[in-house]
mmCIF file of C-alpha atoms in Angstrom:
data_model
loop_
_atom_site.group_PDB
_atom_site.id
_atom_site.type_symbol
_atom_site.label_atom_id
_atom_site.label_comp_id
_atom_site.label_asym_id
_atom_site.label_seq_id
_atom_site.Cartn_x
_atom_site.Cartn_y
_atom_site.Cartn_z
ATOM 1 C CA UNK A 209 -21.383 -21.254 2.536
ATOM 2 C CA UNK A 210 -24.046 -23.803 1.647
ATOM 3 C CA UNK A 211 -26.380 -22.378 4.295
ATOM 4 C CA UNK A 212 -25.746 -18.852 3.085
ATOM 5 C CA UNK A 213 -26.415 -19.852 -0.525
ATOM 6 C CA UNK A 214 -29.738 -21.481 0.515
ATOM 7 C CA UNK A 215 -30.912 -18.279 2.201
ATOM 8 C CA UNK A 216 -29.586 -15.839 -0.416
ATOM 9 C CA UNK A 217 -29.220 -17.601 -3.781
ATOM 10 C CA UNK A 218 -26.286 -16.317 -5.847
ATOM 11 C CA UNK A 219 -24.509 -14.525 -2.998
ATOM 12 C CA UNK A 220 -21.549 -16.910 -2.936
ATOM 13 C CA UNK A 221 -20.625 -15.896 -6.496
ATOM 14 C CA UNK A 222 -21.376 -12.198 -5.974
ATOM 15 C CA UNK A 223 -18.073 -11.137 -4.406
ATOM 16 C CA UNK A 224 -19.808 -9.982 -1.224
ATOM 17 C CA UNK A 225 -18.802 -13.125 0.634
ATOM 18 C CA UNK A 226 -15.153 -12.094 0.676
ATOM 19 C CA UNK A 227 -15.732 -8.388 1.359
ATOM 20 C CA UNK A 228 -15.945 -6.462 4.629
ATOM 21 C CA UNK A 229 -19.523 -5.565 5.404
ATOM 22 C CA UNK A 230 -19.979 -3.942 8.793
ATOM 23 C CA UNK A 231 -20.080 -0.687 10.704
ATOM 24 C CA UNK A 232 -16.752 0.908 11.563
ATOM 25 C CA UNK A 233 -16.574 3.520 14.284
ATOM 26 C CA UNK A 234 -14.679 6.270 12.467
ATOM 27 C CA UNK A 235 -15.087 10.046 12.372
ATOM 28 C CA UNK A 236 -16.124 11.709 9.114
ATOM 29 C CA UNK A 237 -12.514 12.516 8.231
ATOM 30 C CA UNK A 238 -11.457 8.875 8.901
ATOM 31 C CA UNK A 239 -8.805 9.983 11.413
ATOM 32 C CA UNK A 240 -8.737 8.762 15.027
ATOM 33 C CA UNK A 241 -9.703 11.013 17.933
ATOM 34 C CA UNK A 242 -6.824 11.354 20.347
ATOM 35 C CA UNK A 243 -6.277 13.487 23.421
ATOM 36 C CA UNK A 244 -8.197 15.999 25.525
ATOM 37 C CA UNK A 245 -11.964 16.517 25.355
ATOM 38 C CA UNK A 246 -14.222 19.284 26.714
ATOM 39 C CA UNK A 247 -14.791 17.071 29.791
ATOM 40 C CA UNK A 248 -12.067 17.857 32.314
ATOM 41 C CA UNK A 249 -9.700 14.939 32.851
ATOM 42 C CA UNK A 250 -11.284 12.839 30.077
ATOM 43 C CA UNK A 251 -8.935 11.741 27.294
ATOM 44 C CA UNK A 252 -9.890 9.795 24.170
ATOM 45 C CA UNK A 253 -8.023 7.287 22.041
ATOM 46 C CA UNK A 254 -10.695 6.012 19.659
ATOM 47 C CA UNK A 255 -11.979 5.964 16.083
ATOM 48 C CA UNK A 256 -9.170 3.962 14.533
ATOM 49 C CA UNK A 257 -11.496 1.933 12.311
ATOM 50 C CA UNK A 258 -9.509 -0.990 10.956
ATOM 51 C CA UNK A 259 -6.114 0.632 11.562
ATOM 52 C CA UNK A 260 -5.921 0.425 15.350
ATOM 53 C CA UNK A 261 -3.293 -2.307 15.363
ATOM 54 C CA UNK A 262 -1.056 -0.164 13.180
ATOM 55 C CA UNK A 263 -1.703 3.261 14.761
ATOM 56 C CA UNK A 264 -2.110 2.369 18.449
ATOM 57 C CA UNK A 265 1.615 2.086 19.316
ATOM 58 C CA UNK A 266 2.394 5.628 18.131
ATOM 59 C CA UNK A 267 -0.827 6.997 19.619
ATOM 60 C CA UNK A 268 -0.083 5.362 22.978
ATOM 61 C CA UNK A 269 3.470 6.707 22.982
ATOM 62 C CA UNK A 270 2.288 10.245 22.287
ATOM 63 C CA UNK A 271 -0.564 10.051 24.798
ATOM 64 C CA UNK A 272 1.927 8.906 27.449
ATOM 65 C CA UNK A 273 4.101 11.953 26.673
ATOM 66 C CA UNK A 274 1.068 14.193 27.057
ATOM 67 C CA UNK A 275 -0.174 12.581 30.276
ATOM 68 C CA UNK A 276 3.231 12.414 31.963
ATOM 69 C CA UNK A 277 4.849 15.640 30.728
ATOM 70 C CA UNK A 278 2.103 17.720 29.097
ATOM 71 C CA UNK A 279 3.980 17.397 25.792
ATOM 72 C CA UNK A 280 1.896 17.913 22.645
ATOM 73 C CA UNK A 281 3.120 16.074 19.558
ATOM 74 C CA UNK A 282 2.155 16.635 15.911
ATOM 75 C CA UNK A 283 0.087 13.437 16.072
ATOM 76 C CA UNK A 284 -1.902 14.735 19.043
ATOM 77 C CA UNK A 285 -2.503 18.011 17.232
ATOM 78 C CA UNK A 286 -3.580 16.357 13.963
ATOM 79 C CA UNK A 287 -5.931 13.893 15.685
ATOM 80 C CA UNK A 288 -7.240 16.289 18.364
ATOM 81 C CA UNK A 289 -10.887 16.224 19.420
ATOM 82 C CA UNK A 290 -11.116 19.969 18.779
ATOM 83 C CA UNK A 291 -10.925 19.457 15.001
ATOM 84 C CA UNK A 292 -14.415 17.955 15.142
ATOM 85 C CA UNK A 293 -15.864 21.129 16.682
ATOM 86 C CA UNK A 294 -14.973 23.332 13.699
#
């Protein structure tokens, strides 16, 4: 913190030191992208932002159902790649 304060005086007391300041890979609607894409055989599970640890178990379960049985779940429909093409 001392080095940071030397380079940017006042930043330690500004509140920025304890905040998140970075790029997060999220779609415009802040929902992950999950499932089929226009590229044949290419499936996505991305765009979770900071919620991947929370959402990944359900997403993985539903992707496994789709890959193994072709079963579409409400989660796969809500987070489908196709929604971004509209």
